[in-house]
Amino acid sequence: MTSFVGRRIELSQVRRALSGSRLVSLTGVGGVGKTRLALRLSWDVRRAFPDGVCLVELAGLEDEGLVPQSVITALGIHDQATRWTPETVAERVGDRRLLLVLDNCEHVLETCAATVATLLERCPQLRVLTTTRQALGIAGEQVLRVPALSYPPGDAELQPSGFMGYEAVALFVDRAGAVVPDFALDDRTASAVCAICRRLDGIPLAVELAAFSLRVLSPDQLVQRLDDRFSLLNVGNRDALPRHQTLRALIDWSFDLCSEEERTFWARASVFAEHFDLEGAERVCVADDLDRTVVLDAIAGLVDKSILIRDERDGRVRFRMLETIRQYGLDVLRGSGHERQVRCRHRDWYRGLVEQMQLDWFGPDQTAWFARMRVEHTNIRTALEFCLREPGEASAGVRIADNLRDYWRVSGLISEGRRWCDRFLEGDSGASVRRLRLLISASHLALLQSDLWAAVEPLDEARSLAFDLRDEFCDLLLHVPEAVAEALQEEFPQAITTLEERIDGLRRSGDLPWFSTALVVLGVSCSLLGDHERTTTYYNELLDLCRVHGEKWRRSYALWGLGVDAWRQGDTLHATELVRESLEIQRHFNDYLGAGQCVEALAWIATSERRWQQAARLFGLASTIRYETGGRLLYFFSGYHAECERKAHEELGDGAYARLFEQGANVGLEGAIGYVLGERSVKHRPKKYDATPLSRREREVADLVAQGMSNKQIANGLMISQRTAEAHVEHILVKLGFMSRAEIAAWVTEQRSDDTP
């Protein structure tokens, strides 16, 4: 594989800039290769950052207010107790020696600039690398323009092989070989190829698109079409920058090569954020002029033309577009006058998915729905944003937001959920049952972050609205967050009374998520009052409910509650079994708050069994989880914690306890569950940079590349076509930011080394 970084901008130049400045911005026109350069640099310098390299992909983000949340999510921080602002993000980054890569900042520039400025001011060890078409414009920023590839001047007189020294020509020939296997740069083709590269100003994306067109055109025909296109372009768009003209012209030309069905699908699929699957494409893109039966052919054709990129993960195929290609499609869609209809279908598809998820949430498919919602998260954001932006659509967004309540809780995105609830409550002020339900959900999300003051207003409005609407069902539901508020204020008898007076109604309501929440609050409150009988009654009812419906997440809380109660009764063996089973379930979700409660309980049990060293390590690990997740709800049990930790400290002594505590605290959050369950020893090391993880098939191909196999040998070994093998190798190079097969081999070797216990 030919490198096309080369002389355009040396990696060493960017590396020097990053060593001399805490903020470096790579700027340039779309398609020039800023993202690939940033990924490559990040891989090269990763060892200089003990706390890791973090990629924040912003291309699919429309709400500027979610930039801080995107940073936190990319950092792998699962704090559910904090509302994310630049300041609160800075608190969590702290003194980490970290490289933060913000990719595609131009459309959320203002918030990116504010966030980066705050982080650099408050986080002395942090360095930031951005890719953007426009610089952030803040103090200390070093801007490096990423120029296009080098290409031969018009008067160059060289042998065909001599032109390969120009980066654009080398890239074209490399990509052309994947399309026309016997393509070669010779006396017949060299002149046309050089002309193509000149007319495309060496823009990598443009060069690649042109090369892929050789499946239908000869180089000479390609030159002629570009000549024609440029004469038209220069008349109609004189104000555009030359490179914008060039890239636009090339994509125009690629668009013209598509069939009518492919062009229609390209434009409509551009409403998806980042990626989509076949089912979603059929629901969103099909209309009277595009039949479902031709969608698969249209996708196949666009994959062949490199407009769509095929990704396969966990046995499911998804498709994505480069951001420049997607923006072009959006322009075409807007020009067609059909954008609103397509976006409405996109909204309806994801509203239907979310509503079905909520219906199935308390059931056997819960973990599958959780995984699917994580994959579709950016598309759900896009649907919500459309509902806010488009007049008359807010009510649909209110329904989506309300149905996402439990997903936001389990996925550790409570802050984001609260932001969406707040925005929809501001935009949809009508007195309706939809608003009433969202008020209840909004108050509950605030209470999950122990934000009592923020929960008061929506709870008060919910009471008033339920009375005005005579809605007995919602009046029943809103007592659940009321009881949570009472428990947070340690008014446990009142919380129990509030729920016990209504538990039969909740039991009959059929709303299993709210009913199960009520049982958890009752179990916790009774436990803290030392009422063993009622504690086990409520937790066992929850356990039976979960068992009947095949639900897992709430089941883990029932097991944990019963485990804590068994420990208080002196049955440490049974307590350990229950808590470890709860922890095993937690691995399927992002609910690290629940995992932290399990680790804390296991530390108490270890103390009771006089396993002092293990207790100290578990207390250390629990402290890390509490810090990373903002586990404020654990203060309910601060008395248990203080007494058990005091005993372990006294038995071990200050020095030994501190060393063992640190061993537990140094276990990374992602490896915490496996560590506690004793599956393998866990090393403390910085988070490995894996911005774009490979699919299972791509990992197989990477392994074969590391064995020195050619594309043909890989194809024979995996029983796939050589063309498919070549495509896999290209996807691996793009995802990992590499330029050669040798780098893939080195990466595979390092992965194997890192995975050795």
mmCIF file of N, CA and C in Angstrom, residues 155-247:
data_model
loop_
_atom_site.group_PDB
_atom_site.id
_atom_site.type_symbol
_atom_site.label_atom_id
_atom_site.label_comp_id
_atom_site.label_asym_id
_atom_site.label_seq_id
_atom_site.Cartn_x
_atom_site.Cartn_y
_atom_site.Cartn_z
ATOM 1 N N ASP A 155 4.276 20.365 -17.512
ATOM 2 C CA ASP A 155 5.420 20.258 -18.432
ATOM 3 C C ASP A 155 6.412 19.177 -18.014
ATOM 4 N N ALA A 156 6.018 18.317 -17.079
ATOM 5 C CA ALA A 156 6.942 17.277 -16.609
ATOM 6 C C ALA A 156 7.227 16.282 -17.725
ATOM 7 N N GLU A 157 8.499 15.974 -17.912
ATOM 8 C CA GLU A 157 8.909 14.999 -18.922
ATOM 9 C C GLU A 157 9.677 13.883 -18.227
ATOM 10 N N LEU A 158 8.963 12.795 -17.959
ATOM 11 C CA LEU A 158 9.550 11.669 -17.236
ATOM 12 C C LEU A 158 9.108 10.370 -17.883
ATOM 13 N N GLN A 159 9.858 9.325 -17.590
ATOM 14 C CA GLN A 159 9.395 7.990 -17.927
ATOM 15 C C GLN A 159 8.205 7.657 -17.024
ATOM 16 N N PRO A 160 7.307 6.763 -17.474
ATOM 17 C CA PRO A 160 6.136 6.434 -16.650
ATOM 18 C C PRO A 160 6.483 6.096 -15.202
ATOM 19 N N SER A 161 7.540 5.335 -14.993
ATOM 20 C CA SER A 161 7.902 4.961 -13.620
ATOM 21 C C SER A 161 8.295 6.177 -12.795
ATOM 22 N N GLY A 162 8.797 7.215 -13.453
ATOM 23 C CA GLY A 162 9.202 8.413 -12.732
ATOM 24 C C GLY A 162 8.034 9.155 -12.120
ATOM 25 N N PHE A 163 6.861 9.045 -12.728
ATOM 26 C CA PHE A 163 5.689 9.736 -12.196
ATOM 27 C C PHE A 163 5.214 9.127 -10.877
ATOM 28 N N MET A 164 5.656 7.898 -10.604
ATOM 29 C CA MET A 164 5.231 7.260 -9.355
ATOM 30 C C MET A 164 5.805 7.959 -8.132
ATOM 31 N N GLY A 165 6.766 8.832 -8.325
ATOM 32 C CA GLY A 165 7.300 9.608 -7.209
ATOM 33 C C GLY A 165 6.348 10.688 -6.740
ATOM 34 N N TYR A 166 5.317 10.982 -7.528
ATOM 35 C CA TYR A 166 4.298 11.941 -7.117
ATOM 36 C C TYR A 166 3.185 11.196 -6.371
ATOM 37 N N GLU A 167 2.843 11.720 -5.215
ATOM 38 C CA GLU A 167 1.939 10.995 -4.320
ATOM 39 C C GLU A 167 0.565 10.739 -4.937
ATOM 40 N N ALA A 168 0.018 11.734 -5.626
ATOM 41 C CA ALA A 168 -1.311 11.561 -6.209
ATOM 42 C C ALA A 168 -1.314 10.463 -7.267
ATOM 43 N N VAL A 169 -0.273 10.417 -8.065
ATOM 44 C CA VAL A 169 -0.164 9.384 -9.098
ATOM 45 C C VAL A 169 -0.036 8.009 -8.453
ATOM 46 N N ALA A 170 0.803 7.914 -7.433
ATOM 47 C CA ALA A 170 0.993 6.627 -6.757
ATOM 48 C C ALA A 170 -0.314 6.139 -6.140
ATOM 49 N N LEU A 171 -1.082 7.065 -5.531
ATOM 50 C CA LEU A 171 -2.361 6.681 -4.946
ATOM 51 C C LEU A 171 -3.335 6.223 -6.034
ATOM 52 N N PHE A 172 -3.396 6.960 -7.138
ATOM 53 C CA PHE A 172 -4.310 6.597 -8.223
ATOM 54 C C PHE A 172 -3.983 5.200 -8.753
ATOM 55 N N VAL A 173 -2.716 4.942 -8.996
ATOM 56 C CA VAL A 173 -2.315 3.647 -9.548
ATOM 57 C C VAL A 173 -2.638 2.528 -8.566
ATOM 58 N N ASP A 174 -2.398 2.780 -7.278
ATOM 59 C CA ASP A 174 -2.688 1.756 -6.268
ATOM 60 C C ASP A 174 -4.177 1.427 -6.245
ATOM 61 N N ARG A 175 -5.027 2.454 -6.236
ATOM 62 C CA ARG A 175 -6.470 2.225 -6.196
ATOM 63 C C ARG A 175 -6.978 1.656 -7.523
ATOM 64 N N ALA A 176 -6.399 2.082 -8.617
ATOM 65 C CA ALA A 176 -6.808 1.570 -9.924
ATOM 66 C C ALA A 176 -6.541 0.070 -10.023
ATOM 67 N N GLY A 177 -5.451 -0.378 -9.405
ATOM 68 C CA GLY A 177 -5.125 -1.798 -9.435
ATOM 69 C C GLY A 177 -6.152 -2.653 -8.728
ATOM 70 N N ALA A 178 -6.862 -2.067 -7.743
ATOM 71 C CA ALA A 178 -7.915 -2.813 -7.051
ATOM 72 C C ALA A 178 -9.162 -2.946 -7.913
ATOM 73 N N VAL A 179 -9.321 -2.036 -8.880
ATOM 74 C CA VAL A 179 -10.500 -2.037 -9.749
ATOM 75 C C VAL A 179 -10.222 -2.805 -11.037
ATOM 76 N N VAL A 180 -9.066 -2.521 -11.638
ATOM 77 C CA VAL A 180 -8.644 -3.186 -12.879
ATOM 78 C C VAL A 180 -7.319 -3.877 -12.574
ATOM 79 N N PRO A 181 -7.356 -5.154 -12.231
ATOM 80 C CA PRO A 181 -6.151 -5.834 -11.731
ATOM 81 C C PRO A 181 -4.925 -5.710 -12.617
ATOM 82 N N ASP A 182 -5.104 -5.589 -13.947
ATOM 83 C CA ASP A 182 -3.943 -5.510 -14.827
ATOM 84 C C ASP A 182 -3.585 -4.075 -15.188
ATOM 85 N N PHE A 183 -4.141 -3.108 -14.432
ATOM 86 C CA PHE A 183 -3.837 -1.708 -14.740
ATOM 87 C C PHE A 183 -2.363 -1.423 -14.450
ATOM 88 N N ALA A 184 -1.743 -0.664 -15.331
ATOM 89 C CA ALA A 184 -0.335 -0.297 -15.155
ATOM 90 C C ALA A 184 -0.121 1.102 -15.703
ATOM 91 N N LEU A 185 0.828 1.790 -15.116
ATOM 92 C CA LEU A 185 1.210 3.112 -15.608
ATOM 93 C C LEU A 185 2.263 2.916 -16.698
ATOM 94 N N ASP A 186 1.871 3.170 -17.935
ATOM 95 C CA ASP A 186 2.788 2.971 -19.061
ATOM 96 C C ASP A 186 2.692 4.166 -20.000
ATOM 97 N N ASP A 187 3.336 4.029 -21.152
ATOM 98 C CA ASP A 187 3.343 5.146 -22.107
ATOM 99 C C ASP A 187 1.930 5.528 -22.539
ATOM 100 N N ARG A 188 1.011 4.579 -22.534
ATOM 101 C CA ARG A 188 -0.356 4.841 -23.008
ATOM 102 C C ARG A 188 -1.207 5.531 -21.943
ATOM 103 N N THR A 189 -1.003 5.188 -20.662
ATOM 104 C CA THR A 189 -1.881 5.698 -19.604
ATOM 105 C C THR A 189 -1.287 6.847 -18.790
ATOM 106 N N ALA A 190 0.031 7.005 -18.814
ATOM 107 C CA ALA A 190 0.686 7.962 -17.912
ATOM 108 C C ALA A 190 0.187 9.388 -18.110
ATOM 109 N N SER A 191 0.062 9.811 -19.353
ATOM 110 C CA SER A 191 -0.348 11.195 -19.615
ATOM 111 C C SER A 191 -1.729 11.482 -19.041
ATOM 112 N N ALA A 192 -2.673 10.545 -19.261
ATOM 113 C CA ALA A 192 -4.031 10.749 -18.761
ATOM 114 C C ALA A 192 -4.075 10.740 -17.240
ATOM 115 N N VAL A 193 -3.341 9.815 -16.612
ATOM 116 C CA VAL A 193 -3.341 9.739 -15.155
ATOM 117 C C VAL A 193 -2.788 11.021 -14.552
ATOM 118 N N CYS A 194 -1.714 11.534 -15.119
ATOM 119 C CA CYS A 194 -1.137 12.780 -14.604
ATOM 120 C C CYS A 194 -2.119 13.937 -14.765
ATOM 121 N N ALA A 195 -2.828 13.964 -15.900
ATOM 122 C CA ALA A 195 -3.813 15.020 -16.115
ATOM 123 C C ALA A 195 -4.945 14.922 -15.097
ATOM 124 N N ILE A 196 -5.385 13.710 -14.811
ATOM 125 C CA ILE A 196 -6.444 13.512 -13.817
ATOM 126 C C ILE A 196 -6.000 14.046 -12.459
ATOM 127 N N CYS A 197 -4.812 13.686 -12.030
ATOM 128 C CA CYS A 197 -4.315 14.113 -10.717
ATOM 129 C C CYS A 197 -4.174 15.629 -10.643
ATOM 130 N N ARG A 198 -3.741 16.255 -11.760
ATOM 131 C CA ARG A 198 -3.633 17.714 -11.765
ATOM 132 C C ARG A 198 -5.007 18.358 -11.639
ATOM 133 N N ARG A 199 -5.976 17.853 -12.407
ATOM 134 C CA ARG A 199 -7.298 18.458 -12.390
ATOM 135 C C ARG A 199 -8.012 18.262 -11.046
ATOM 136 N N LEU A 200 -7.611 17.238 -10.338
ATOM 137 C CA LEU A 200 -8.198 16.993 -9.018
ATOM 138 C C LEU A 200 -7.377 17.616 -7.900
ATOM 139 N N ASP A 201 -6.355 18.397 -8.278
ATOM 140 C CA ASP A 201 -5.515 19.104 -7.306
ATOM 141 C C ASP A 201 -4.929 18.184 -6.241
ATOM 142 N N GLY A 202 -4.832 16.885 -6.546
ATOM 143 C CA GLY A 202 -4.208 15.959 -5.602
ATOM 144 C C GLY A 202 -5.015 15.684 -4.348
ATOM 145 N N ILE A 203 -6.318 15.995 -4.345
ATOM 146 C CA ILE A 203 -7.141 15.721 -3.166
ATOM 147 C C ILE A 203 -7.352 14.212 -3.069
ATOM 148 N N PRO A 204 -6.939 13.578 -1.966
ATOM 149 C CA PRO A 204 -6.981 12.112 -1.881
ATOM 150 C C PRO A 204 -8.350 11.512 -2.163
ATOM 151 N N LEU A 205 -9.398 12.059 -1.544
ATOM 152 C CA LEU A 205 -10.724 11.500 -1.772
ATOM 153 C C LEU A 205 -11.102 11.583 -3.243
ATOM 154 N N ALA A 206 -10.803 12.714 -3.880
ATOM 155 C CA ALA A 206 -11.128 12.881 -5.293
ATOM 156 C C ALA A 206 -10.350 11.896 -6.156
ATOM 157 N N VAL A 207 -9.078 11.717 -5.841
ATOM 158 C CA VAL A 207 -8.246 10.780 -6.603
ATOM 159 C C VAL A 207 -8.782 9.359 -6.464
ATOM 160 N N GLU A 208 -9.164 8.970 -5.256
ATOM 161 C CA GLU A 208 -9.683 7.617 -5.042
ATOM 162 C C GLU A 208 -10.995 7.403 -5.800
ATOM 163 N N LEU A 209 -11.882 8.380 -5.745
ATOM 164 C CA LEU A 209 -13.146 8.255 -6.471
ATOM 165 C C LEU A 209 -12.906 8.127 -7.967
ATOM 166 N N ALA A 210 -11.960 8.910 -8.470
ATOM 167 C CA ALA A 210 -11.655 8.838 -9.897
ATOM 168 C C ALA A 210 -11.106 7.466 -10.269
ATOM 169 N N ALA A 211 -10.220 6.929 -9.443
ATOM 170 C CA ALA A 211 -9.623 5.626 -9.747
ATOM 171 C C ALA A 211 -10.678 4.528 -9.771
ATOM 172 N N PHE A 212 -11.621 4.585 -8.869
ATOM 173 C CA PHE A 212 -12.655 3.555 -8.835
ATOM 174 C C PHE A 212 -13.554 3.613 -10.072
ATOM 175 N N SER A 213 -13.559 4.754 -10.749
ATOM 176 C CA SER A 213 -14.400 4.881 -11.945
ATOM 177 C C SER A 213 -13.806 4.183 -13.159
ATOM 178 N N LEU A 214 -12.608 3.661 -13.043
ATOM 179 C CA LEU A 214 -11.999 2.954 -14.171
ATOM 180 C C LEU A 214 -12.730 1.659 -14.505
ATOM 181 N N ARG A 215 -13.644 1.248 -13.638
ATOM 182 C CA ARG A 215 -14.408 0.047 -13.972
ATOM 183 C C ARG A 215 -15.359 0.314 -15.136
ATOM 184 N N VAL A 216 -15.648 1.610 -15.409
ATOM 185 C CA VAL A 216 -16.561 1.917 -16.520
ATOM 186 C C VAL A 216 -15.948 2.863 -17.550
ATOM 187 N N LEU A 217 -14.821 3.484 -17.222
ATOM 188 C CA LEU A 217 -14.200 4.445 -18.134
ATOM 189 C C LEU A 217 -12.716 4.169 -18.261
ATOM 190 N N SER A 218 -12.146 4.525 -19.395
ATOM 191 C CA SER A 218 -10.697 4.485 -19.551
ATOM 192 C C SER A 218 -10.120 5.788 -18.994
ATOM 193 N N PRO A 219 -8.815 5.839 -18.702
ATOM 194 C CA PRO A 219 -8.221 7.094 -18.227
ATOM 195 C C PRO A 219 -8.472 8.260 -19.173
ATOM 196 N N ASP A 220 -8.387 8.026 -20.484
ATOM 197 C CA ASP A 220 -8.625 9.117 -21.431
ATOM 198 C C ASP A 220 -10.066 9.607 -21.350
ATOM 199 N N GLN A 221 -11.021 8.691 -21.248
ATOM 200 C CA GLN A 221 -12.416 9.093 -21.111
ATOM 201 C C GLN A 221 -12.648 9.869 -19.816
ATOM 202 N N LEU A 222 -11.959 9.452 -18.786
ATOM 203 C CA LEU A 222 -12.085 10.121 -17.501
ATOM 204 C C LEU A 222 -11.598 11.572 -17.606
ATOM 205 N N VAL A 223 -10.460 11.757 -18.278
ATOM 206 C CA VAL A 223 -9.931 13.113 -18.470
ATOM 207 C C VAL A 223 -10.927 13.971 -19.225
ATOM 208 N N GLN A 224 -11.505 13.429 -20.269
ATOM 209 C CA GLN A 224 -12.453 14.190 -21.069
ATOM 210 C C GLN A 224 -13.660 14.621 -20.244
ATOM 211 N N ARG A 225 -14.155 13.723 -19.417
ATOM 212 C CA ARG A 225 -15.318 14.065 -18.598
ATOM 213 C C ARG A 225 -14.970 15.143 -17.576
ATOM 214 N N LEU A 226 -13.775 15.058 -17.024
ATOM 215 C CA LEU A 226 -13.373 16.092 -16.077
ATOM 216 C C LEU A 226 -13.226 17.436 -16.770
ATOM 217 N N ASP A 227 -12.692 17.433 -17.990
ATOM 218 C CA ASP A 227 -12.575 18.679 -18.747
ATOM 219 C C ASP A 227 -13.946 19.303 -18.943
ATOM 220 N N ASP A 228 -14.907 18.491 -19.356
ATOM 221 C CA ASP A 228 -16.251 19.003 -19.578
ATOM 222 C C ASP A 228 -16.844 19.535 -18.277
ATOM 223 N N ARG A 229 -16.659 18.793 -17.213
ATOM 224 C CA ARG A 229 -17.240 19.178 -15.939
ATOM 225 C C ARG A 229 -16.668 20.498 -15.451
ATOM 226 N N PHE A 230 -15.362 20.690 -15.618
ATOM 227 C CA PHE A 230 -14.748 21.907 -15.118
ATOM 228 C C PHE A 230 -15.183 23.136 -15.900
ATOM 229 N N SER A 231 -15.401 22.985 -17.198
ATOM 230 C CA SER A 231 -15.861 24.138 -17.962
ATOM 231 C C SER A 231 -17.233 24.575 -17.473
ATOM 232 N N LEU A 232 -18.090 23.630 -17.137
ATOM 233 C CA LEU A 232 -19.401 23.976 -16.595
ATOM 234 C C LEU A 232 -19.270 24.579 -15.199
ATOM 235 N N LEU A 233 -18.408 23.988 -14.399
ATOM 236 C CA LEU A 233 -18.262 24.426 -13.016
ATOM 237 C C LEU A 233 -17.746 25.851 -12.935
ATOM 238 N N ASN A 234 -16.757 26.185 -13.773
ATOM 239 C CA ASN A 234 -16.162 27.506 -13.700
ATOM 240 C C ASN A 234 -17.154 28.603 -14.048
ATOM 241 N N VAL A 235 -18.175 28.258 -14.825
ATOM 242 C CA VAL A 235 -19.191 29.242 -15.160
ATOM 243 C C VAL A 235 -20.157 29.434 -14.001
ATOM 244 N N GLY A 236 -20.514 28.353 -13.355
ATOM 245 C CA GLY A 236 -21.600 28.414 -12.384
ATOM 246 C C GLY A 236 -21.200 28.646 -10.951
ATOM 247 N N ASN A 237 -19.910 28.569 -10.603
ATOM 248 C CA ASN A 237 -19.549 28.618 -9.189
ATOM 249 C C ASN A 237 -18.205 29.303 -9.012
ATOM 250 N N ARG A 238 -18.098 30.509 -9.479
ATOM 251 C CA ARG A 238 -16.810 31.203 -9.451
ATOM 252 C C ARG A 238 -16.385 31.583 -8.033
ATOM 253 N N ASP A 239 -17.344 31.700 -7.120
ATOM 254 C CA ASP A 239 -17.001 32.154 -5.777
ATOM 255 C C ASP A 239 -16.432 31.050 -4.895
ATOM 256 N N ALA A 240 -16.599 29.802 -5.307
ATOM 257 C CA ALA A 240 -16.119 28.690 -4.473
ATOM 258 C C ALA A 240 -14.602 28.609 -4.524
ATOM 259 N N LEU A 241 -14.015 28.112 -3.415
ATOM 260 C CA LEU A 241 -12.576 27.888 -3.411
ATOM 261 C C LEU A 241 -12.208 26.850 -4.458
ATOM 262 N N PRO A 242 -11.035 26.955 -5.075
ATOM 263 C CA PRO A 242 -10.666 26.014 -6.142
ATOM 264 C C PRO A 242 -10.775 24.564 -5.719
ATOM 265 N N ARG A 243 -10.321 24.243 -4.506
ATOM 266 C CA ARG A 243 -10.365 22.840 -4.118
ATOM 267 C C ARG A 243 -11.785 22.391 -3.818
ATOM 268 N N HIS A 244 -12.632 23.310 -3.351
ATOM 269 C CA HIS A 244 -14.040 22.958 -3.205
ATOM 270 C C HIS A 244 -14.654 22.699 -4.562
ATOM 271 N N GLN A 245 -14.278 23.523 -5.555
ATOM 272 C CA GLN A 245 -14.762 23.297 -6.911
ATOM 273 C C GLN A 245 -14.352 21.920 -7.400
ATOM 274 N N THR A 246 -13.093 21.591 -7.192
ATOM 275 C CA THR A 246 -12.562 20.336 -7.695
ATOM 276 C C THR A 246 -13.264 19.141 -7.064
ATOM 277 N N LEU A 247 -13.369 19.155 -5.755
ATOM 278 C CA LEU A 247 -13.988 18.024 -5.072
ATOM 279 C C LEU A 247 -15.463 17.916 -5.440
#
